[in-house]
Amino acid sequence: MRATIIHGPGDVRVEDRQEPEIKRPGDAVVKVAASCVCGSDLWPYRGAFRTPRPRPIGHEFVGVVQDVGPDVAALAPGDFVVAPFLVSCGQCPRCRNGVTAACGYLASWGGTDEAGFAIDGGQGQYVRVPRAESTLVKVPVAEPDRELAASLLTLSDVMATGHHPAVAARVGPGRSVVVVGDGAVGLCAVLAAKRLGAGPVIAMSRHADRQALAREFGAAAIVEERGPAAAAQVRGLLGGVLADAVLECVGTREAMEQAVACVRPGGNIGFVGSPSGGSELNVRELFNKNITIGGGLAPARTYIPELLEDVLAGTLDPGRVFDVEMPLESAPAAYRAMDERRAVKVLLRP
Amino acid sequence: MRATIIHGPGDVRVEDRQEPEIKRPGDAVVKVAASCVCGSDLWPYRGAFRTPRPRPIGHEFVGVVQDVGPDVAALAPGDFVVAPFLVSCGQCPRCRNGVTAACGYLASWGGTDEAGFAIDGGQGQYVRVPRAESTLVKVPVAEPDRELAASLLTLSDVMATGHHPAVAARVGPGRSVVVVGDGAVGLCAVLAAKRLGAGPVIAMSRHADRQALAREFGAAAIVEERGPAAAAQVRGLLGGVLADAVLECVGTREAMEQAVACVRPGGNIGFVGSPSGGSELNVRELFNKNITIGGGLAPARTYIPELLEDVLAGTLDPGRVFDVEMPLESAPAAYRAMDERRAVKVLLRP
């Protein structure tokens, strides 16, 4: 089969790789129907994370079950499935608490399972899925069309990840929301906030194309400023008060400071940008503003069923976040387009 | 009248001071029935905060309304009232959001009001109360007995402040709770967690008398260890998992680290210990454990009515947190007893 392998910074190649097969009784093998490139795939691509040896990359995919191990009863060949961006067991206390991204048996696409068997990356033609029953979510549609498949693919990561800070910041009916970050996750956070009934949603963005998508997703206003000027503009837009909830979808120190500056006393910050650059929160500042802040890796597996329902009902359409589509063989070009910010998010078709 | 004045570190005196009178139309004058010494009063007493000039001290009191200004309709002479530890307006967006401790017109006992008139401290015989209607809470009992008055007095600060991290950490039925800190606030946090229906409440304490009170307030277990050993003990007590919620009631870096160590992935930390020593939260650590953390100055004014109801119904009895009672004239001895940790909390009778 063909699969995308990262060799080092700036060096992503589509190569031949052995087609996976069932290794353990709980495994499934999935034929990938669609995959994509994540902002976090750019970290090793940009050298922010080391790549000590070549490895398969990609952690978002949807596809069709090809084969299952003897312990897999809930899935059968032919089922269309969504794979969350991490493997989880569904049974440990953390999974039972809904925190599947901290599962005691967590495994990553492109890594190895607990028995030491390699796991394929999502940006390839086939993937062996360990703990398939607890990891994959079956979609009750045999052959989703292109548009539906794109929306289903966002449930792997970006839509679930945009939903997480909205849940963490207790977004709900009538609550005003600011979204910091106009990447694919930030845009999905706008959608998530609207879905939860948020009052005005304000998106922070300086890019015309992303502003347009944010508005399409339900943002009532766009703030282009940064720092105190942005907070002042938010205050103006909200009739003299800051936001009830701020969703931080970047992960830099500046973005977190922007979030703190835009939230009202007693308000909530949800964060999902993976923290880079030694971000620290000053407890005194949180204390003084009485802010509640929560977030982390989204428990995508927990959120998928609820989001899936709305995607299937046609009321949630996050697939529009893909502005470019390429064949799998063009993965290197997809990485370049994302790295150079020429694309918000690239969908890959094997 | 007689009132407690702080002159500098270790120097608290009970002195003659002019009896207050109505200065502005929204004022009331209250004759203090009971007051007390707060852990935070020890900061200037210990020199942690500067005292540039002598000032009245004390921010917790209950008493009887003596006189009201022409704009005060909801209170009348003879009313028994609870004063929260801050003056608030009840009308600004922050107050309307329930965050009265961040009121746009916030004033402190022992400070000055927005017009520049001095406000008395709570540890005295009389107090002029600005914005009396929105600040004071009337108690529908004309002459509470000693025991009831003690419980009412805790609503000024310590019980409301113990309630705050429990609310911030979303304590509720069946949720396991660890309380870090065995001061009066920590003990009230145990009571608050039980009141909200928490599953096992574990109190961290190394003092036999405080351990006993924590158990009386509903703690199912006591942890004397610190650091990783404490977290291991919590895990043992909770059947192999960490706590759903941790209430941080100290304010030091060590206490916050202890809270982070004791909370399960996806759990909540509520904090109310005023941060000292440059506490910072590592965002990466919060992210990795998917922790939600919230807290700050308790909006006592918001919480008092709800807590008052239970105190009057006899189902909440936080007055037991006072282990020593002294006449107002002994305020210097009260400060020494608290400073030397010979008393959990001293009640002062003018």
mmCIF file of N, CA and C in Angstrom, chain A residues 43 49 93-94 97 99 101-102 164 167-168 170 235 240-242 244 253 256 264-267 271-276 278-299, chain B residues 43 49 93-94 97 99 101-102 164 167-168 170 235 240-242 244 253 256 264-267 271-276 278-299:
data_model
loop_
_atom_site.group_PDB
_atom_site.id
_atom_site.type_symbol
_atom_site.label_atom_id
_atom_site.label_comp_id
_atom_site.label_asym_id
_atom_site.label_seq_id
_atom_site.Cartn_x
_atom_site.Cartn_y
_atom_site.Cartn_z
ATOM 1 N N TRP A 43 4.126 20.357 13.380
ATOM 2 C CA TRP A 43 5.198 20.521 14.376
ATOM 3 C C TRP A 43 6.438 19.735 13.989
ATOM 4 N N PHE A 49 9.115 19.473 16.791
ATOM 5 C CA PHE A 49 9.264 18.168 17.464
ATOM 6 C C PHE A 49 10.305 17.388 16.675
ATOM 7 N N PRO A 93 -10.710 3.709 34.193
ATOM 8 C CA PRO A 93 -11.442 4.786 34.872
ATOM 9 C C PRO A 93 -11.439 6.091 34.084
ATOM 10 N N ARG A 94 -10.347 6.380 33.395
ATOM 11 C CA ARG A 94 -10.293 7.636 32.649
ATOM 12 C C ARG A 94 -11.267 7.620 31.476
ATOM 13 N N ASN A 97 -14.660 7.978 32.760
ATOM 14 C CA ASN A 97 -14.922 9.382 33.105
ATOM 15 C C ASN A 97 -15.053 10.256 31.868
ATOM 16 N N VAL A 99 -12.680 10.848 29.731
ATOM 17 C CA VAL A 99 -11.408 11.498 29.362
ATOM 18 C C VAL A 99 -10.585 10.510 28.529
ATOM 19 N N ALA A 101 -8.814 10.801 26.014
ATOM 20 C CA ALA A 101 -7.488 11.235 25.557
ATOM 21 C C ALA A 101 -6.432 11.019 26.633
ATOM 22 N N ALA A 102 -6.836 10.559 27.816
ATOM 23 C CA ALA A 102 -5.876 10.210 28.860
ATOM 24 C C ALA A 102 -6.020 8.724 29.218
ATOM 25 N N HIS A 164 -14.235 20.935 22.267
ATOM 26 C CA HIS A 164 -13.723 20.756 23.635
ATOM 27 C C HIS A 164 -13.615 22.063 24.436
ATOM 28 N N VAL A 167 -17.030 23.233 25.501
ATOM 29 C CA VAL A 167 -17.561 22.490 26.658
ATOM 30 C C VAL A 167 -16.835 22.943 27.925
ATOM 31 N N ALA A 168 -15.502 23.030 27.829
ATOM 32 C CA ALA A 168 -14.701 23.392 29.009
ATOM 33 C C ALA A 168 -15.061 24.787 29.512
ATOM 34 N N ARG A 170 -17.952 26.108 29.305
ATOM 35 C CA ARG A 170 -19.376 26.123 29.619
ATOM 36 C C ARG A 170 -20.178 27.040 28.701
ATOM 37 N N ARG A 235 -15.066 44.482 24.090
ATOM 38 C CA ARG A 235 -15.906 45.210 25.043
ATOM 39 C C ARG A 235 -16.909 46.098 24.306
ATOM 40 N N GLY A 240 -20.024 46.988 26.345
ATOM 41 C CA GLY A 240 -19.320 47.496 27.515
ATOM 42 C C GLY A 240 -18.796 46.441 28.473
ATOM 43 N N VAL A 241 -19.019 45.181 28.160
ATOM 44 C CA VAL A 241 -18.475 44.119 29.015
ATOM 45 C C VAL A 241 -17.624 43.164 28.172
ATOM 46 N N LEU A 242 -16.781 42.434 28.848
ATOM 47 C CA LEU A 242 -15.954 41.439 28.151
ATOM 48 C C LEU A 242 -16.765 40.146 27.979
ATOM 49 N N ASP A 244 -18.239 36.313 28.165
ATOM 50 C CA ASP A 244 -18.520 35.279 29.168
ATOM 51 C C ASP A 244 -17.545 34.113 29.019
ATOM 52 N N ARG A 253 1.793 31.597 24.204
ATOM 53 C CA ARG A 253 1.658 32.467 25.371
ATOM 54 C C ARG A 253 0.801 33.694 25.022
ATOM 55 N N MET A 256 -2.870 32.852 24.951
ATOM 56 C CA MET A 256 -3.437 32.684 26.292
ATOM 57 C C MET A 256 -3.605 34.039 26.976
ATOM 58 N N ARG A 264 -14.480 38.254 30.829
ATOM 59 C CA ARG A 264 -14.995 39.091 31.917
ATOM 60 C C ARG A 264 -14.652 38.465 33.275
ATOM 61 N N PRO A 265 -14.649 39.280 34.325
ATOM 62 C CA PRO A 265 -14.499 38.694 35.661
ATOM 63 C C PRO A 265 -15.576 37.637 35.895
ATOM 64 N N GLY A 266 -15.153 36.516 36.411
ATOM 65 C CA GLY A 266 -16.093 35.419 36.647
ATOM 66 C C GLY A 266 -16.356 34.581 35.407
ATOM 67 N N GLY A 267 -15.698 34.891 34.305
ATOM 68 C CA GLY A 267 -15.923 34.158 33.064
ATOM 69 C C GLY A 267 -15.059 32.906 32.950
ATOM 70 N N PHE A 271 -9.375 25.960 26.718
ATOM 71 C CA PHE A 271 -8.201 26.006 25.839
ATOM 72 C C PHE A 271 -7.906 24.634 25.277
ATOM 73 N N VAL A 272 -7.427 24.668 24.056
ATOM 74 C CA VAL A 272 -7.205 23.427 23.356
ATOM 75 C C VAL A 272 -5.966 23.536 22.479
ATOM 76 N N GLY A 273 -5.445 24.758 22.377
ATOM 77 C CA GLY A 273 -4.178 24.912 21.673
ATOM 78 C C GLY A 273 -3.111 24.208 22.494
ATOM 79 N N SER A 274 -2.397 23.280 21.870
ATOM 80 C CA SER A 274 -1.379 22.553 22.624
ATOM 81 C C SER A 274 -0.296 23.549 23.028
ATOM 82 N N PRO A 275 -0.034 23.660 24.332
ATOM 83 C CA PRO A 275 0.800 24.766 24.815
ATOM 84 C C PRO A 275 2.232 24.654 24.300
ATOM 85 N N SER A 276 2.682 25.706 23.686
ATOM 86 C CA SER A 276 4.074 25.766 23.242
ATOM 87 C C SER A 276 4.727 26.950 23.939
ATOM 88 N N GLY A 278 6.448 27.270 26.708
ATOM 89 C CA GLY A 278 6.479 27.397 28.172
ATOM 90 C C GLY A 278 5.402 28.292 28.737
ATOM 91 N N SER A 279 4.224 28.255 28.151
ATOM 92 C CA SER A 279 3.103 29.038 28.683
ATOM 93 C C SER A 279 2.907 28.792 30.168
ATOM 94 N N GLU A 280 2.775 29.857 30.911
ATOM 95 C CA GLU A 280 2.395 29.704 32.312
ATOM 96 C C GLU A 280 1.258 30.665 32.601
ATOM 97 N N LEU A 281 0.409 30.267 33.514
ATOM 98 C CA LEU A 281 -0.704 31.112 33.916
ATOM 99 C C LEU A 281 -0.378 31.696 35.265
ATOM 100 N N ASN A 282 -0.517 32.992 35.380
ATOM 101 C CA ASN A 282 -0.294 33.617 36.660
ATOM 102 C C ASN A 282 -1.540 33.403 37.522
ATOM 103 N N VAL A 283 -1.364 32.691 38.623
ATOM 104 C CA VAL A 283 -2.511 32.338 39.461
ATOM 105 C C VAL A 283 -3.142 33.589 40.056
ATOM 106 N N ARG A 284 -2.316 34.570 40.366
ATOM 107 C CA ARG A 284 -2.832 35.826 40.930
ATOM 108 C C ARG A 284 -3.794 36.492 39.943
ATOM 109 N N GLU A 285 -3.448 36.439 38.663
ATOM 110 C CA GLU A 285 -4.300 37.069 37.659
ATOM 111 C C GLU A 285 -5.639 36.323 37.542
ATOM 112 N N LEU A 286 -5.561 34.993 37.549
ATOM 113 C CA LEU A 286 -6.804 34.204 37.520
ATOM 114 C C LEU A 286 -7.633 34.520 38.757
ATOM 115 N N PHE A 287 -6.961 34.568 39.901
ATOM 116 C CA PHE A 287 -7.624 34.833 41.173
ATOM 117 C C PHE A 287 -8.329 36.190 41.120
ATOM 118 N N ASN A 288 -7.589 37.198 40.679
ATOM 119 C CA ASN A 288 -8.146 38.549 40.693
ATOM 120 C C ASN A 288 -9.365 38.683 39.781
ATOM 121 N N LYS A 289 -9.365 37.951 38.669
ATOM 122 C CA LYS A 289 -10.505 38.049 37.747
ATOM 123 C C LYS A 289 -11.517 36.934 37.975
ATOM 124 N N ASN A 290 -11.206 36.032 38.905
ATOM 125 C CA ASN A 290 -12.133 34.943 39.208
ATOM 126 C C ASN A 290 -12.467 34.134 37.950
ATOM 127 N N ILE A 291 -11.420 33.814 37.216
ATOM 128 C CA ILE A 291 -11.581 33.098 35.951
ATOM 129 C C ILE A 291 -11.503 31.595 36.185
ATOM 130 N N THR A 292 -12.290 30.855 35.462
ATOM 131 C CA THR A 292 -12.164 29.399 35.437
ATOM 132 C C THR A 292 -11.618 29.000 34.075
ATOM 133 N N ILE A 293 -10.586 28.171 34.100
ATOM 134 C CA ILE A 293 -9.929 27.801 32.852
ATOM 135 C C ILE A 293 -9.772 26.289 32.786
ATOM 136 N N GLY A 294 -10.102 25.731 31.641
ATOM 137 C CA GLY A 294 -9.995 24.281 31.509
ATOM 138 C C GLY A 294 -9.767 23.894 30.072
ATOM 139 N N GLY A 295 -9.142 22.764 29.911
ATOM 140 C CA GLY A 295 -8.939 22.280 28.554
ATOM 141 C C GLY A 295 -7.878 21.218 28.507
ATOM 142 N N GLY A 296 -7.425 20.959 27.325
ATOM 143 C CA GLY A 296 -6.424 19.915 27.121
ATOM 144 C C GLY A 296 -6.740 19.190 25.831
ATOM 145 N N LEU A 297 -6.174 17.998 25.715
ATOM 146 C CA LEU A 297 -6.450 17.180 24.538
ATOM 147 C C LEU A 297 -7.931 16.816 24.538
ATOM 148 N N ALA A 298 -8.585 17.034 23.433
ATOM 149 C CA ALA A 298 -10.014 16.736 23.358
ATOM 150 C C ALA A 298 -10.256 15.230 23.439
ATOM 151 N N PRO A 299 -11.217 14.805 24.243
ATOM 152 C CA PRO A 299 -11.599 13.389 24.258
ATOM 153 C C PRO A 299 -12.514 13.100 23.063
ATOM 154 N N TRP B 43 -1.789 38.713 57.226
ATOM 155 C CA TRP B 43 -0.759 39.138 56.250
ATOM 156 C C TRP B 43 -0.126 40.460 56.654
ATOM 157 N N PHE B 49 2.108 42.096 53.941
ATOM 158 C CA PHE B 49 1.582 43.283 53.251
ATOM 159 C C PHE B 49 2.035 44.500 54.061
ATOM 160 N N PRO B 93 -22.485 45.266 35.848
ATOM 161 C CA PRO B 93 -22.529 43.967 35.160
ATOM 162 C C PRO B 93 -21.860 42.855 35.969
ATOM 163 N N ARG B 94 -20.802 43.185 36.685
ATOM 164 C CA ARG B 94 -20.122 42.138 37.448
ATOM 165 C C ARG B 94 -21.004 41.629 38.587
ATOM 166 N N ASN B 97 -23.670 39.564 37.210
ATOM 167 C CA ASN B 97 -23.142 38.240 36.870
ATOM 168 C C ASN B 97 -22.835 37.408 38.121
ATOM 169 N N VAL B 99 -20.559 38.122 40.333
ATOM 170 C CA VAL B 99 -19.149 38.240 40.739
ATOM 171 C C VAL B 99 -18.985 39.508 41.579
ATOM 172 N N ALA B 101 -17.414 40.166 44.145
ATOM 173 C CA ALA B 101 -16.071 40.481 44.643
ATOM 174 C C ALA B 101 -15.242 41.226 43.601
ATOM 175 N N ALA B 102 -15.811 41.426 42.418
ATOM 176 C CA ALA B 102 -15.138 42.230 41.392
ATOM 177 C C ALA B 102 -16.019 43.417 41.012
ATOM 178 N N HIS B 164 -16.845 28.667 47.827
ATOM 179 C CA HIS B 164 -16.455 29.099 46.481
ATOM 180 C C HIS B 164 -15.658 28.044 45.699
ATOM 181 N N VAL B 167 -17.918 25.267 44.542
ATOM 182 C CA VAL B 167 -18.728 25.632 43.370
ATOM 183 C C VAL B 167 -17.842 25.640 42.126
ATOM 184 N N ALA B 168 -16.659 26.257 42.257
ATOM 185 C CA ALA B 168 -15.751 26.381 41.104
ATOM 186 C C ALA B 168 -15.323 25.003 40.602
ATOM 187 N N ARG B 170 -17.077 22.364 40.743
ATOM 188 C CA ARG B 170 -18.293 21.612 40.384
ATOM 189 C C ARG B 170 -18.522 20.402 41.283
ATOM 190 N N ARG B 235 -5.169 8.169 46.199
ATOM 191 C CA ARG B 235 -5.485 7.121 45.222
ATOM 192 C C ARG B 235 -5.903 5.832 45.932
ATOM 193 N N GLY B 240 -8.031 3.457 43.809
ATOM 194 C CA GLY B 240 -7.126 3.395 42.668
ATOM 195 C C GLY B 240 -7.209 4.580 41.712
ATOM 196 N N VAL B 241 -8.072 5.541 42.024
ATOM 197 C CA VAL B 241 -8.132 6.733 41.171
ATOM 198 C C VAL B 241 -7.928 7.991 42.014
ATOM 199 N N LEU B 242 -7.582 9.059 41.370
ATOM 200 C CA LEU B 242 -7.424 10.324 42.079
ATOM 201 C C LEU B 242 -8.795 11.008 42.211
ATOM 202 N N ASP B 244 -12.038 13.507 41.951
ATOM 203 C CA ASP B 244 -12.795 14.246 40.939
ATOM 204 C C ASP B 244 -12.573 15.750 41.101
ATOM 205 N N ARG B 253 2.452 27.958 46.459
ATOM 206 C CA ARG B 253 2.813 27.153 45.294
ATOM 207 C C ARG B 253 2.720 25.661 45.630
ATOM 208 N N MET B 256 -0.853 24.461 45.581
ATOM 209 C CA MET B 256 -1.385 24.323 44.223
ATOM 210 C C MET B 256 -0.796 23.081 43.558
ATOM 211 N N ARG B 264 -7.744 13.835 39.408
ATOM 212 C CA ARG B 264 -7.706 12.853 38.331
ATOM 213 C C ARG B 264 -7.704 13.573 36.973
ATOM 214 N N PRO B 265 -7.238 12.898 35.927
ATOM 215 C CA PRO B 265 -7.363 13.483 34.596
ATOM 216 C C PRO B 265 -8.831 13.834 34.319
ATOM 217 N N GLY B 266 -9.043 15.025 33.802
ATOM 218 C CA GLY B 266 -10.409 15.471 33.534
ATOM 219 C C GLY B 266 -11.114 16.037 34.752
ATOM 220 N N GLY B 267 -10.432 16.093 35.889
ATOM 221 C CA GLY B 267 -11.046 16.588 37.115
ATOM 222 C C GLY B 267 -10.963 18.106 37.244
ATOM 223 N N PHE B 271 -9.941 26.951 43.586
ATOM 224 C CA PHE B 271 -8.937 27.529 44.486
ATOM 225 C C PHE B 271 -9.415 28.846 45.052
ATOM 226 N N VAL B 272 -9.033 29.052 46.276
ATOM 227 C CA VAL B 272 -9.516 30.228 46.971
ATOM 228 C C VAL B 272 -8.432 30.769 47.884
ATOM 229 N N GLY B 273 -7.355 29.997 48.000
ATOM 230 C CA GLY B 273 -6.212 30.514 48.757
ATOM 231 C C GLY B 273 -5.643 31.675 47.971
ATOM 232 N N SER B 274 -5.537 32.840 48.595
ATOM 233 C CA SER B 274 -5.021 33.992 47.867
ATOM 234 C C SER B 274 -3.568 33.705 47.508
ATOM 235 N N PRO B 275 -3.246 33.766 46.217
ATOM 236 C CA PRO B 275 -1.943 33.270 45.767
ATOM 237 C C PRO B 275 -0.791 34.102 46.327
ATOM 238 N N SER B 276 0.123 33.440 46.962
ATOM 239 C CA SER B 276 1.331 34.103 47.454
ATOM 240 C C SER B 276 2.515 33.427 46.790
ATOM 241 N N GLY B 278 4.243 34.074 44.056
ATOM 242 C CA GLY B 278 4.376 33.982 42.598
ATOM 243 C C GLY B 278 3.942 32.657 42.022
ATOM 244 N N SER B 279 2.895 32.086 42.570
ATOM 245 C CA SER B 279 2.365 30.833 42.025
ATOM 246 C C SER B 279 2.108 30.949 40.533
ATOM 247 N N GLU B 280 2.576 29.986 39.793
ATOM 248 C CA GLU B 280 2.223 29.924 38.383
ATOM 249 C C GLU B 280 1.753 28.517 38.059
ATOM 250 N N LEU B 281 0.859 28.439 37.126
ATOM 251 C CA LEU B 281 0.363 27.141 36.685
ATOM 252 C C LEU B 281 0.990 26.830 35.354
ATOM 253 N N ASN B 282 1.550 25.656 35.245
ATOM 254 C CA ASN B 282 2.106 25.248 33.967
ATOM 255 C C ASN B 282 0.960 24.785 33.063
ATOM 256 N N VAL B 283 0.772 25.506 31.972
ATOM 257 C CA VAL B 283 -0.365 25.212 31.096
ATOM 258 C C VAL B 283 -0.222 23.812 30.487
ATOM 259 N N ARG B 284 1.002 23.421 30.197
ATOM 260 C CA ARG B 284 1.241 22.086 29.633
ATOM 261 C C ARG B 284 0.738 21.008 30.602
ATOM 262 N N GLU B 285 0.970 21.220 31.896
ATOM 263 C CA GLU B 285 0.532 20.228 32.879
ATOM 264 C C GLU B 285 -1.004 20.168 32.945
ATOM 265 N N LEU B 286 -1.642 21.326 32.929
ATOM 266 C CA LEU B 286 -3.115 21.354 32.918
ATOM 267 C C LEU B 286 -3.630 20.669 31.661
ATOM 268 N N PHE B 287 -2.977 20.993 30.536
ATOM 269 C CA PHE B 287 -3.367 20.428 29.243
ATOM 270 C C PHE B 287 -3.253 18.906 29.290
ATOM 271 N N ASN B 288 -2.117 18.428 29.761
ATOM 272 C CA ASN B 288 -1.885 16.983 29.742
ATOM 273 C C ASN B 288 -2.874 16.228 30.620
ATOM 274 N N LYS B 289 -3.291 16.840 31.727
ATOM 275 C CA LYS B 289 -4.243 16.158 32.610
ATOM 276 C C LYS B 289 -5.683 16.587 32.339
ATOM 277 N N ASN B 290 -5.862 17.515 31.418
ATOM 278 C CA ASN B 290 -7.213 17.961 31.088
ATOM 279 C C ASN B 290 -7.961 18.469 32.321
ATOM 280 N N ILE B 291 -7.254 19.275 33.080
ATOM 281 C CA ILE B 291 -7.812 19.789 34.330
ATOM 282 C C ILE B 291 -8.517 21.116 34.090
ATOM 283 N N THR B 292 -9.606 21.332 34.796
ATOM 284 C CA THR B 292 -10.256 22.641 34.812
ATOM 285 C C THR B 292 -10.041 23.257 36.183
ATOM 286 N N ILE B 293 -9.590 24.495 36.182
ATOM 287 C CA ILE B 293 -9.260 25.146 37.449
ATOM 288 C C ILE B 293 -9.918 26.514 37.499
ATOM 289 N N GLY B 294 -10.517 26.806 38.636
ATOM 290 C CA GLY B 294 -11.190 28.092 38.757
ATOM 291 C C GLY B 294 -11.240 28.545 40.194
ATOM 292 N N GLY B 295 -11.322 29.831 40.372
ATOM 293 C CA GLY B 295 -11.437 30.331 41.732
ATOM 294 C C GLY B 295 -11.099 31.793 41.790
ATOM 295 N N GLY B 296 -10.864 32.245 42.996
ATOM 296 C CA GLY B 296 -10.571 33.652 43.217
ATOM 297 C C GLY B 296 -11.262 34.103 44.492
ATOM 298 N N LEU B 297 -11.409 35.406 44.604
ATOM 299 C CA LEU B 297 -12.119 35.953 45.761
ATOM 300 C C LEU B 297 -13.574 35.483 45.703
ATOM 301 N N ALA B 298 -14.039 34.941 46.799
ATOM 302 C CA ALA B 298 -15.418 34.459 46.829
ATOM 303 C C ALA B 298 -16.404 35.620 46.724
ATOM 304 N N PRO B 299 -17.427 35.485 45.896
ATOM 305 C CA PRO B 299 -18.488 36.495 45.859
ATOM 306 C C PRO B 299 -19.444 36.248 47.017
#
